[in-house]
Amino acid sequence: SNNTIIDGNGLSSVIYMNTQTIDIDSTTLISGFTLTNGGDAYYGGGLTIIGGSPTVSYMKISNNSGNTGGGIYLFESSSTFIDIKIDSNNSTTSGGGVNSYLSNPVMQNVTIKDNSAIENGGGMYTHTSTPILSNVIISNNTAHDGGGMYMDFYSDVNPYKVNVINNSASHDGGGWHIRYSSGVTLTDLNIIDNSAGHNGGGVYVYGCHPQLQELNILNNYAANFGSGVNTNAGLPSISYSNIARNGSGVYSEDHYLDAINNYWGDISGPYHPAENQLGQGDSVNVRFSVIPWLTTPNNDAPPLPAHNVMVAGSGNDFVNIEWNQSPLGDFAGYKLYYDTDESGYPYYNSID
């Protein structure tokens, strides 16, 4: 439970931990609190960890503000975060929800939602860091660049079942922004319904050479170029992904690149001004080579989250559940968990 509330009264970080002043190691546990109203802090309005690698679990970090890291700031830390909600925090620079510098945090079952940063990384900002993200939701965050995630300078990431949904950037990289971070492999991500006021509604790549594979890049929007993916001064590879309903699927500002073995939303492939003028799927510009393409969605990409799930009707022995149609057609691999009352949560009964 996170019923115990620690209120920072807008005066400082709610919890500040520094190995120069206290002992912190992997046996240190912080659990069961709500950290709120931290403010007037240069680092981490809600939680600051400098050195050391504690475990932080079953926490809510909400409505805090800081210069660098509105909710959480990490420096030289490999902290583990389990069952955490990070929401409604703001940074006057970078990392509205989380700012990670020279750190390798592990995040499991974490929601990063409704955070904002004036500069970079509304949800999360990393610099020279390699977070491990498992069952993480990054949604409804805003920033100038990198509304959901901003990976900067030699950062990497190990994602598993990560949903990046409905984030926005006023400039570049509505969902995910990668800068000067070569060697990155982005996989097992859903990047859906994000937007950018300039380029790269889903993903924006600048000055590096990441691999993008087995992704769902769907329903994103950019006001200028590359609603799905925009790349500038970089050499990314894009393969075995589902790129659909973005309009402009991928766009390269300069280099000639491969985007082969992707599904573009239609059996006819993407519209390409030279290679495939009859393509009815998302469009690509002339700097991409797209042959061959997939004629059906790649099922090795992660399952899509069901959108707008609602109970349409119920009775003593039935329930009707409705949700929005998947942009990739029929989907499988989901389970409906249920019980007779809420006290049994998490529920063990299930139907495929």
XYZ file of N, CA and C in Angstrom, residues 31-287:
771
model
N 9.594 1.555 0.788
C 8.373 0.904 0.311
C 7.146 1.469 1.007
N 6.074 1.586 0.211
C 4.766 1.842 0.784
C 4.427 3.284 1.072
N 5.035 4.236 0.352
C 4.764 5.646 0.609
C 4.214 6.339 -0.641
N 3.521 7.432 -0.417
C 3.244 8.408 -1.462
C 4.124 9.621 -1.205
N 4.944 9.987 -2.193
C 5.814 11.162 -2.088
C 5.206 12.269 -2.929
N 4.858 13.371 -2.285
C 4.144 14.425 -3.003
C 4.567 15.807 -2.536
N 4.340 16.779 -3.417
C 4.542 18.190 -3.092
C 5.997 18.527 -2.785
N 6.924 17.770 -3.353
C 8.308 18.198 -3.293
C 8.532 19.339 -4.267
N 9.377 20.284 -3.899
C 9.585 21.431 -4.767
C 10.759 22.273 -4.324
N 11.043 23.315 -5.087
C 12.182 24.184 -4.822
C 13.464 23.364 -4.708
N 13.539 22.297 -5.537
C 14.679 21.380 -5.485
C 15.404 21.412 -6.813
N 16.739 21.434 -6.776
C 17.482 21.375 -8.028
C 17.398 19.969 -8.599
N 17.539 18.948 -7.751
C 17.437 17.559 -8.186
C 16.212 16.900 -7.571
N 15.471 16.131 -8.404
C 14.462 15.229 -7.919
C 13.488 15.759 -6.886
N 12.409 16.371 -7.329
C 11.449 16.912 -6.386
C 10.857 15.865 -5.456
N 10.612 14.649 -5.982
C 10.049 13.597 -5.147
C 11.096 12.756 -4.467
N 12.064 12.248 -5.255
C 13.065 11.309 -4.738
C 14.383 11.549 -5.443
N 15.452 11.741 -4.666
C 16.801 11.872 -5.200
C 17.669 10.767 -4.619
N 18.354 10.025 -5.502
C 19.285 8.979 -5.073
C 20.615 9.238 -5.755
N 21.637 9.564 -4.956
C 22.974 9.838 -5.467
C 23.901 8.759 -4.916
N 24.340 7.869 -5.799
C 25.116 6.723 -5.359
C 24.212 5.708 -4.685
N 24.679 4.481 -4.593
C 23.872 3.457 -3.945
C 22.748 2.968 -4.832
N 22.219 1.808 -4.489
C 21.212 1.165 -5.339
C 20.129 0.515 -4.480
N 19.300 1.311 -3.833
C 18.224 0.740 -3.025
C 17.122 0.146 -3.898
N 16.215 -0.594 -3.271
C 14.984 -1.049 -3.915
C 13.852 -0.144 -3.469
N 13.106 0.348 -4.435
C 11.960 1.221 -4.172
C 10.725 0.497 -4.685
N 9.742 0.232 -3.807
C 8.611 -0.588 -4.218
C 7.302 -0.050 -3.663
N 6.239 -0.343 -4.398
C 4.871 -0.021 -3.995
C 4.761 1.441 -3.550
N 5.183 2.323 -4.445
C 5.216 3.756 -4.154
C 4.411 4.524 -5.192
N 3.969 5.681 -4.802
C 3.400 6.664 -5.719
C 4.188 7.949 -5.559
N 4.710 8.453 -6.667
C 5.514 9.678 -6.660
C 4.784 10.666 -7.544
N 4.123 11.617 -6.915
C 3.108 12.401 -7.621
C 3.145 13.868 -7.222
N 2.953 14.735 -8.237
C 2.800 16.175 -8.012
C 4.012 16.789 -7.322
N 5.192 16.462 -7.847
C 6.438 17.067 -7.391
C 7.055 17.875 -8.522
N 7.981 18.766 -8.173
C 8.675 19.546 -9.191
C 10.139 19.711 -8.818
N 10.970 19.760 -9.844
C 12.397 19.966 -9.631
C 13.023 20.507 -10.892
N 14.218 21.060 -10.738
C 14.921 21.560 -11.913
C 15.326 20.396 -12.817
N 16.016 19.406 -12.251
C 16.487 18.243 -12.996
C 15.828 17.003 -12.405
N 14.784 16.524 -13.056
C 14.041 15.395 -12.534
C 12.907 15.842 -11.635
N 11.716 15.964 -12.218
C 10.580 16.415 -11.414
C 10.178 15.411 -10.358
N 10.066 14.124 -10.768
C 9.678 13.087 -9.822
C 10.866 12.425 -9.165
N 11.806 11.904 -9.993
C 12.951 11.132 -9.499
C 14.218 11.625 -10.197
N 15.313 11.736 -9.431
C 16.634 11.988 -10.010
C 17.583 10.908 -9.512
N 18.321 10.294 -10.469
C 19.295 9.257 -10.152
C 20.667 9.661 -10.668
N 21.686 9.483 -9.818
C 23.062 9.742 -10.225
C 23.931 8.589 -9.729
N 24.609 7.936 -10.653
C 25.476 6.804 -10.328
C 24.745 5.794 -9.451
N 23.581 5.398 -9.920
C 22.730 4.496 -9.147
C 22.184 3.400 -10.057
N 22.066 2.195 -9.493
C 21.409 1.089 -10.184
C 20.215 0.625 -9.361
N 19.424 1.572 -8.933
C 18.265 1.289 -8.090
C 17.252 0.427 -8.828
N 16.470 -0.330 -8.056
C 15.395 -1.150 -8.596
C 14.058 -0.562 -8.168
N 13.155 -0.380 -9.130
C 11.829 0.173 -8.880
C 10.790 -0.873 -9.250
N 9.939 -1.246 -8.299
C 8.940 -2.295 -8.513
C 7.570 -1.765 -8.108
N 6.607 -1.877 -9.010
C 5.230 -1.446 -8.743
C 5.193 0.007 -8.269
N 5.594 0.892 -9.171
C 5.682 2.320 -8.886
C 4.797 3.087 -9.861
N 4.114 4.103 -9.365
C 3.386 5.040 -10.210
C 4.037 6.408 -10.083
N 4.491 6.940 -11.213
C 5.170 8.238 -11.258
C 4.311 9.156 -12.108
N 3.566 10.054 -11.493
C 2.617 10.831 -12.287
C 2.549 12.285 -11.834
N 2.248 13.135 -12.801
C 1.924 14.552 -12.566
C 3.077 15.309 -11.924
N 4.309 14.948 -12.296
C 5.488 15.685 -11.852
C 5.985 16.573 -12.991
N 6.789 17.588 -12.655
C 7.305 18.442 -13.715
C 8.731 18.888 -13.436
N 9.479 19.036 -14.526
C 10.861 19.492 -14.460
C 11.006 20.775 -15.264
N 11.783 21.701 -14.723
C 12.029 22.941 -15.454
C 13.136 22.763 -16.498
N 13.797 21.582 -16.521
C 14.754 21.275 -17.591
C 14.376 19.927 -18.212
N 14.962 18.827 -17.717
C 14.777 17.525 -18.361
C 14.366 16.446 -17.364
N 13.508 15.531 -17.844
C 13.069 14.422 -17.016
C 11.920 14.776 -16.108
N 10.746 14.988 -16.689
C 9.591 15.347 -15.875
C 9.261 14.277 -14.854
N 9.242 13.005 -15.288
C 9.006 11.910 -14.369
C 10.281 11.407 -13.735
N 11.277 11.072 -14.592
C 12.540 10.491 -14.130
C 13.691 11.113 -14.910
N 14.773 11.459 -14.195
C 16.019 11.881 -14.828
C 17.114 10.942 -14.340
N 17.745 10.234 -15.281
C 18.765 9.243 -14.937
C 20.088 9.652 -15.569
N 21.092 9.904 -14.718
C 22.410 10.339 -15.193
C 23.465 9.368 -14.673
N 24.230 8.778 -15.594
C 25.255 7.806 -15.232
C 24.672 6.697 -14.355
N 23.479 6.230 -14.705
C 22.768 5.266 -13.869
C 22.162 4.160 -14.729
N 21.891 3.029 -14.083
C 21.305 1.876 -14.764
C 20.137 1.331 -13.941
N 19.045 2.065 -13.859
C 17.936 1.618 -13.028
C 17.205 0.425 -13.643
N 16.605 -0.377 -12.786
C 15.736 -1.474 -13.189
C 14.315 -1.092 -12.817
N 13.408 -1.096 -13.797
C 12.025 -0.700 -13.551
C 11.091 -1.818 -13.963
N 10.308 -2.330 -13.009
C 9.374 -3.417 -13.260
C 7.978 -2.994 -12.815
N 7.014 -3.134 -13.719
C 5.625 -2.774 -13.414
C 5.538 -1.316 -12.944
N 6.026 -0.445 -13.794
C 6.081 0.989 -13.485
C 5.236 1.755 -14.495
N 4.471 2.709 -13.990
C 3.695 3.614 -14.846
C 4.262 5.022 -14.709
N 4.612 5.639 -15.859
C 5.145 7.005 -15.904
C 4.156 7.818 -16.732
N 3.347 8.614 -16.074
C 2.169 9.183 -16.722
C 1.941 10.633 -16.308
N 1.518 11.442 -17.286
C 1.070 12.823 -17.023
C 2.165 13.702 -16.429
N 3.417 13.445 -16.803
C 4.526 14.283 -16.363
C 4.915 15.255 -17.483
N 5.677 16.284 -17.122
C 6.072 17.263 -18.134
C 7.475 17.791 -17.854
N 8.161 18.173 -18.934
C 9.475 18.813 -18.845
C 9.511 19.960 -19.831
N 10.068 21.055 -19.413
C 10.152 22.213 -20.306
C 11.098 21.917 -21.466
N 12.145 21.149 -21.219
C 13.109 20.852 -22.285
C 12.925 19.421 -22.812
N 13.599 18.439 -22.224
C 13.660 17.103 -22.809
C 13.108 16.031 -21.876
N 12.412 15.056 -22.468
C 12.002 13.890 -21.703
C 10.885 14.155 -20.720
N 9.674 14.302 -21.242
C 8.549 14.536 -20.341
C 8.334 13.389 -19.376
N 8.424 12.145 -19.891
C 8.295 10.982 -19.029
C 9.609 10.610 -18.379
N 10.641 10.405 -19.219
C 11.943 9.967 -18.700
C 13.057 10.524 -19.569
N 14.152 10.938 -18.935
C 15.343 11.424 -19.619
C 16.532 10.614 -19.121
N 17.350 10.102 -20.064
C 18.546 9.364 -19.678
C 19.767 9.974 -20.340
N 20.860 10.043 -19.582
C 22.147 10.525 -20.082
C 23.205 9.535 -19.602
N 23.884 8.891 -20.574
C 24.909 7.900 -20.234
C 24.330 6.880 -19.253
N 23.177 6.358 -19.572
C 22.468 5.421 -18.704
C 21.896 4.279 -19.523
N 21.675 3.135 -18.868
C 21.052 1.989 -19.524
C 19.967 1.427 -18.612
N 18.758 1.960 -18.688
C 17.673 1.410 -17.875
C 17.192 0.069 -18.421
N 16.746 -0.786 -17.519
C 16.059 -2.025 -17.860
C 14.587 -1.808 -17.560
N 13.749 -1.878 -18.587
C 12.334 -1.560 -18.453
C 11.512 -2.810 -18.744
N 10.712 -3.242 -17.780
C 9.891 -4.433 -17.938
C 8.466 -4.127 -17.502
N 7.515 -4.323 -18.425
C 6.106 -4.007 -18.135
C 5.967 -2.559 -17.658
N 6.424 -1.661 -18.503
C 6.413 -0.225 -18.191
C 5.462 0.485 -19.142
N 4.679 1.394 -18.595
C 3.786 2.243 -19.388
C 4.296 3.677 -19.306
N 4.521 4.291 -20.459
C 4.936 5.695 -20.541
C 3.860 6.407 -21.349
N 3.003 7.174 -20.686
C 1.838 7.716 -21.394
C 1.495 9.120 -20.933
N 0.965 9.899 -21.875
C 0.405 11.225 -21.600
C 1.416 12.197 -20.996
N 2.685 12.051 -21.397
C 3.718 12.978 -20.947
C 4.007 14.010 -22.036
N 4.549 15.155 -21.640
C 4.811 16.225 -22.602
C 6.187 16.846 -22.364
N 6.804 17.333 -23.453
C 8.090 18.026 -23.380
C 8.322 18.762 -24.690
N 9.382 19.566 -24.722
C 9.780 20.204 -25.981
C 10.286 19.145 -26.948
N 11.210 18.299 -26.516
C 11.701 17.162 -27.302
C 11.566 15.892 -26.470
N 11.140 14.815 -27.118
C 11.009 13.553 -26.400
C 9.893 13.581 -25.382
N 8.662 13.598 -25.871
C 7.536 13.681 -24.947
C 7.490 12.526 -23.973
N 7.698 11.290 -24.477
C 7.692 10.122 -23.605
C 9.063 9.827 -23.033
N 10.043 9.600 -23.912
C 11.407 9.224 -23.513
C 12.419 10.001 -24.329
N 13.471 10.488 -23.677
C 14.583 11.130 -24.370
C 15.863 10.418 -23.936
N 16.505 9.731 -24.884
C 17.777 9.052 -24.633
C 18.898 9.915 -25.194
N 19.828 10.322 -24.334
C 20.843 11.289 -24.709
C 22.241 10.726 -24.443
N 23.195 11.034 -25.306
C 24.622 10.794 -25.087
C 24.942 9.435 -24.466
N 25.194 8.458 -25.323
C 25.717 7.151 -24.906
C 24.745 6.375 -24.017
N 23.494 6.630 -24.159
C 22.499 5.855 -23.419
C 22.094 4.631 -24.219
N 21.591 3.624 -23.508
C 21.048 2.419 -24.114
C 19.804 2.058 -23.323
N 19.109 1.011 -23.726
C 17.909 0.589 -23.003
C 17.678 -0.888 -23.271
N 17.154 -1.586 -22.269
C 16.744 -2.981 -22.419
C 15.256 -3.055 -22.121
N 14.398 -2.986 -23.148
C 12.955 -2.954 -22.910
C 12.298 -4.324 -23.056
N 11.235 -4.534 -22.290
C 10.397 -5.727 -22.414
C 8.963 -5.317 -22.112
N 8.103 -5.453 -23.106
C 6.696 -5.102 -22.949
C 6.542 -3.674 -22.426
N 6.982 -2.741 -23.250
C 6.896 -1.318 -22.910
C 5.889 -0.657 -23.844
N 4.936 0.066 -23.275
C 3.923 0.787 -24.039
C 4.179 2.285 -23.939
N 4.390 2.912 -25.092
C 4.651 4.353 -25.173
C 3.468 4.958 -25.918
N 2.543 5.556 -25.187
C 1.230 5.872 -25.738
C 0.825 7.309 -25.411
N 0.412 8.040 -26.446
C -0.234 9.349 -26.288
C 0.653 10.376 -25.589
N 1.934 10.346 -25.900
C 2.842 11.398 -25.434
C 2.981 12.457 -26.527
N 3.452 13.637 -26.148
C 3.566 14.693 -27.150
C 4.805 15.550 -26.905
N 5.402 15.998 -28.006
C 6.522 16.934 -27.978
C 6.152 18.135 -28.835
N 6.435 19.309 -28.344
C 6.146 20.495 -29.149
C 7.119 20.617 -30.319
N 8.255 19.913 -30.244
C 9.233 19.972 -31.328
C 9.416 18.580 -31.932
N 10.437 17.810 -31.515
C 10.744 16.527 -32.152
C 10.566 15.348 -31.180
N 10.134 14.214 -31.731
C 10.091 12.980 -30.952
C 8.957 12.925 -29.954
N 7.740 12.765 -30.460
C 6.598 12.721 -29.552
C 6.660 11.559 -28.580
N 6.978 10.354 -29.093
C 7.049 9.187 -28.234
C 8.435 8.941 -27.679
N 9.429 8.904 -28.589
C 10.782 8.476 -28.200
C 11.797 9.279 -28.994
N 12.763 9.876 -28.313
C 13.808 10.690 -28.953
C 15.154 10.073 -28.591
N 15.974 9.790 -29.626
C 17.304 9.208 -29.413
C 18.333 10.149 -30.015
N 19.309 10.576 -29.203
C 20.351 11.476 -29.694
C 21.733 10.977 -29.251
N 22.652 10.866 -30.192
C 24.036 10.500 -29.910
C 24.120 9.246 -29.040
N 23.338 8.247 -29.379
C 23.323 7.002 -28.599
C 23.352 5.815 -29.552
N 24.481 5.618 -30.216
C 24.632 4.509 -31.150
C 24.746 3.198 -30.383
N 24.408 2.105 -31.078
C 24.455 0.805 -30.442
C 23.153 0.413 -29.779
N 22.166 1.293 -29.798
C 20.871 1.014 -29.182
C 20.073 0.052 -30.060
N 19.428 -0.921 -29.437
C 18.448 -1.750 -30.120
C 17.101 -1.543 -29.448
N 16.166 -0.953 -30.173
C 14.803 -0.784 -29.671
C 13.973 -1.946 -30.176
N 13.410 -2.714 -29.257
C 12.559 -3.835 -29.618
C 11.521 -4.027 -28.534
N 10.459 -4.761 -28.867
C 9.412 -5.083 -27.899
C 8.739 -3.825 -27.343
N 8.487 -2.865 -28.229
C 7.835 -1.615 -27.839
C 6.558 -1.415 -28.653
N 5.532 -0.897 -28.003
C 4.373 -0.335 -28.689
C 4.494 1.183 -28.635
N 4.581 1.817 -29.783
C 4.696 3.282 -29.873
C 3.465 3.759 -30.629
N 2.473 4.240 -29.884
C 1.134 4.417 -30.425
C 0.555 5.773 -30.008
N -0.060 6.470 -30.954
C -0.845 7.683 -30.670
C -0.015 8.820 -30.082
N 1.260 8.904 -30.468
C 2.101 10.012 -30.017
C 2.136 11.108 -31.081
N 2.546 12.303 -30.685
C 2.535 13.410 -31.643
C 3.707 14.353 -31.411
N 4.117 15.020 -32.497
C 5.202 15.997 -32.445
C 4.810 17.222 -33.256
N 5.146 18.388 -32.746
C 4.862 19.625 -33.455
C 5.779 19.870 -34.627
N 6.838 19.088 -34.728
C 7.791 19.261 -35.826
C 8.002 17.920 -36.529
N 8.994 17.114 -36.094
C 9.307 15.863 -36.775
C 9.284 14.665 -35.818
N 8.987 13.488 -36.380
C 9.078 12.261 -35.601
C 8.002 12.122 -34.550
N 6.760 11.906 -34.987
C 5.686 11.752 -34.020
C 5.877 10.557 -33.118
N 6.298 9.420 -33.694
C 6.567 8.235 -32.896
C 7.979 8.203 -32.371
N 8.962 8.235 -33.299
C 10.379 8.139 -32.946
C 11.161 9.183 -33.730
N 12.103 9.850 -33.046
C 13.009 10.778 -33.713
C 14.436 10.352 -33.390
N 15.252 10.174 -34.431
C 16.631 9.730 -34.284
C 17.553 10.825 -34.785
N 18.534 11.218 -33.944
C 19.467 12.263 -34.362
C 20.901 11.832 -34.049
N 21.724 11.796 -35.089
C 23.160 11.631 -34.923
C 23.595 10.297 -34.343
N 22.859 9.218 -34.617
C 23.264 7.909 -34.098
C 22.682 6.806 -34.975
N 22.994 5.566 -34.634
C 22.706 4.453 -35.527
C 21.989 3.313 -34.796
N 20.828 3.536 -34.246
C 20.130 2.473 -33.519
C 19.491 1.461 -34.465
N 19.174 0.287 -33.913
C 18.384 -0.705 -34.619
C 16.971 -0.683 -34.070
N 15.996 -0.546 -34.962
C 14.589 -0.573 -34.592
C 13.983 -1.840 -35.188
N 13.557 -2.761 -34.340
C 13.049 -4.026 -34.853
C 11.964 -4.582 -33.940
N 11.012 -5.257 -34.569
C 9.884 -5.874 -33.867
C 9.166 -4.858 -32.981
N 8.820 -3.729 -33.609
C 8.070 -2.660 -32.943
C 6.695 -2.534 -33.574
N 5.752 -2.012 -32.823
C 4.493 -1.509 -33.367
C 4.536 0.008 -33.320
N 4.570 0.638 -34.482
C 4.608 2.105 -34.589
C 3.325 2.508 -35.308
N 2.320 2.924 -34.542
C 0.961 3.032 -35.065
C 0.295 4.341 -34.647
N -0.411 4.945 -35.594
C -1.293 6.093 -35.286
C -0.554 7.272 -34.672
N 0.681 7.479 -35.062
C 1.425 8.647 -34.580
C 1.305 9.791 -35.586
N 1.646 11.006 -35.139
C 1.464 12.176 -35.997
C 2.606 13.160 -35.792
N 3.117 13.710 -36.891
C 4.068 14.824 -36.858
C 3.586 15.898 -37.814
N 3.708 17.148 -37.396
C 3.225 18.250 -38.225
C 4.050 18.404 -39.493
N 5.332 18.014 -39.451
C 6.179 18.162 -40.632
C 6.477 16.815 -41.289
N 7.539 16.125 -40.873
C 7.980 14.926 -41.580
C 8.143 13.743 -40.625
N 7.751 12.575 -41.106
C 7.972 11.344 -40.358
C 7.060 11.193 -39.174
N 5.776 11.007 -39.441
C 4.858 10.799 -38.319
C 5.198 9.528 -37.546
N 5.653 8.494 -38.252
C 6.094 7.290 -37.569
C 7.502 7.433 -37.032
N 8.470 7.597 -37.960
C 9.883 7.716 -37.607
C 10.510 8.799 -38.461
N 11.308 9.660 -37.829
C 12.111 10.639 -38.557
C 13.556 10.476 -38.132
N 14.472 10.459 -39.101
C 15.892 10.331 -38.778
C 16.685 11.454 -39.432
N 17.620 12.010 -38.670
C 18.408 13.147 -39.120
C 19.857 12.921 -38.688
N 20.777 12.945 -39.647
C 22.212 12.777 -39.361
C 22.494 11.454 -38.660
N 21.703 10.434 -38.968
C 21.902 9.127 -38.361
C 21.726 8.023 -39.381
N 22.080 6.787 -38.976
C 21.977 5.630 -39.858
C 21.247 4.492 -39.135
N 20.005 4.692 -38.780
C 19.272 3.609 -38.127
C 18.872 2.524 -39.125
N 18.631 1.326 -38.627
C 18.017 0.277 -39.436
C 16.641 -0.011 -38.853
N 15.673 -0.246 -39.726
C 14.289 -0.470 -39.306
C 13.808 -1.752 -39.980
N 13.433 -2.751 -39.196
C 13.055 -4.027 -39.791
C 12.062 -4.781 -38.911
N 11.298 -5.652 -39.561
C 10.364 -6.572 -38.901
C 9.437 -5.856 -37.918
N 9.026 -4.658 -38.288
C 8.119 -3.864 -37.466
C 6.813 -3.629 -38.194
N 5.792 -3.310 -37.432
C 4.495 -2.942 -37.992
C 4.371 -1.425 -37.924
N 4.375 -0.794 -39.088
C 4.360 0.667 -39.196
C 3.112 1.036 -39.993
N 2.086 1.516 -39.306
C 0.795 1.676 -39.976
C -0.002 2.818 -39.374
N -0.874 3.390 -40.224
C -1.796 4.451 -39.826
C -1.089 5.694 -39.295
N 0.148 5.879 -39.692
C 0.847 7.121 -39.371
C 0.752 8.137 -40.508
N 0.379 7.671 -41.696
C 0.444 8.531 -42.880
C 1.854 8.498 -43.429
N 2.687 9.371 -42.937
C 4.108 9.351 -43.274
C 4.791 8.371 -42.334
N 5.106 7.168 -42.848
C 5.627 6.119 -41.979
C 7.031 6.397 -41.494
N 7.986 6.550 -42.433
C 9.367 6.859 -42.072
C 9.897 7.912 -43.038
N 10.794 8.772 -42.522
C 11.322 9.867 -43.335
C 12.773 10.107 -42.933
N 13.662 10.098 -43.920
C 15.072 10.393 -43.689
C 15.385 11.785 -44.208
N 16.023 12.590 -43.364
C 16.382 13.956 -43.755
C 17.592 13.992 -44.688
N 18.459 12.949 -44.627
C 19.710 13.052 -45.372
C 20.192 11.723 -45.946
N 20.502 10.720 -45.109
C 21.148 9.503 -45.581
C 20.156 8.557 -46.278
N 20.719 7.687 -47.143
C 19.947 6.623 -47.766
C 20.013 5.385 -46.882
N 18.847 4.820 -46.544
C 18.752 3.792 -45.515
C 17.848 2.652 -45.961
N 17.945 1.531 -45.234
C 17.066 0.387 -45.464
C 15.944 0.368 -44.429
N 14.735 0.099 -44.922
C 13.592 -0.171 -44.044
C 12.859 -1.368 -44.651
N 13.515 -2.521 -44.603
C 12.996 -3.713 -45.282
C 12.353 -4.669 -44.284
N 11.511 -5.551 -44.841
C 10.825 -6.568 -44.038
C 9.974 -5.955 -42.937
N 9.270 -4.886 -43.288
C 8.298 -4.274 -42.380
C 6.895 -4.413 -42.964
N 5.912 -4.374 -42.093
C 4.509 -4.331 -42.532
C 4.038 -2.896 -42.453
N 3.423 -2.409 -43.542
C 3.115 -0.987 -43.671
C 1.616 -0.699 -43.609
N 0.833 -1.661 -43.173
C -0.605 -1.447 -43.027
C -1.439 -1.923 -44.188
N -0.789 -2.423 -45.238
C -1.524 -2.885 -46.411
C -0.674 -3.921 -47.147
N -1.350 -4.916 -47.728
C -0.655 -5.975 -48.445
C 0.177 -5.427 -49.604
N -0.236 -4.275 -50.155
C 0.463 -3.690 -51.301
C 1.765 -2.994 -50.904
N 2.043 -2.890 -49.614
C 3.275 -2.263 -49.155
C 3.152 -0.763 -48.988
N 4.265 -0.106 -48.699
C 4.234 1.344 -48.484
C 4.203 2.096 -49.811
N 3.716 3.329 -49.769
C 3.890 4.177 -50.936
C 5.332 4.664 -50.956
N 6.022 4.392 -52.053
C 7.396 4.852 -52.256
C 7.441 5.543 -53.617
N 7.955 6.771 -53.700
C 7.864 7.524 -54.961
C 8.612 6.883 -56.124
N 9.538 5.958 -55.844
C 10.263 5.301 -56.933
C 10.043 3.794 -56.935
N 10.104 3.157 -55.773
C 10.064 1.696 -55.704
C 8.650 1.120 -55.714
N 7.656 1.888 -55.256
C 6.327 1.290 -55.111
C 5.242 2.376 -55.140
N 5.007 2.905 -56.310
C 4.050 4.006 -56.438
C 2.602 3.553 -56.239
N 2.336 2.256 -56.263
C 0.979 1.750 -56.059
C 0.742 1.315 -54.613
N 1.700 1.493 -53.754
C 1.547 1.082 -52.365
C 0.468 1.873 -51.642
N -0.374 1.165 -50.904
C -1.477 1.799 -50.174
C -1.196 1.939 -48.679
N -0.043 1.473 -48.237
C 0.306 1.590 -46.829
C 0.919 2.946 -46.515
N 1.490 3.072 -45.325
C 2.169 4.311 -44.948
C 3.222 4.676 -45.990
N 3.498 5.955 -46.131
C 4.456 6.410 -47.131
C 5.864 6.492 -46.547
N 6.843 6.404 -47.447
C 8.242 6.622 -47.100
C 8.813 7.576 -48.141
N 9.885 8.279 -47.794
C 10.485 9.148 -48.800
C 11.552 8.392 -49.577
N 12.076 9.013 -50.591
C 12.896 8.324 -51.586
C 14.208 7.815 -50.996
N 14.624 8.290 -49.827
C 15.910 7.881 -49.260
C 15.858 6.515 -48.576
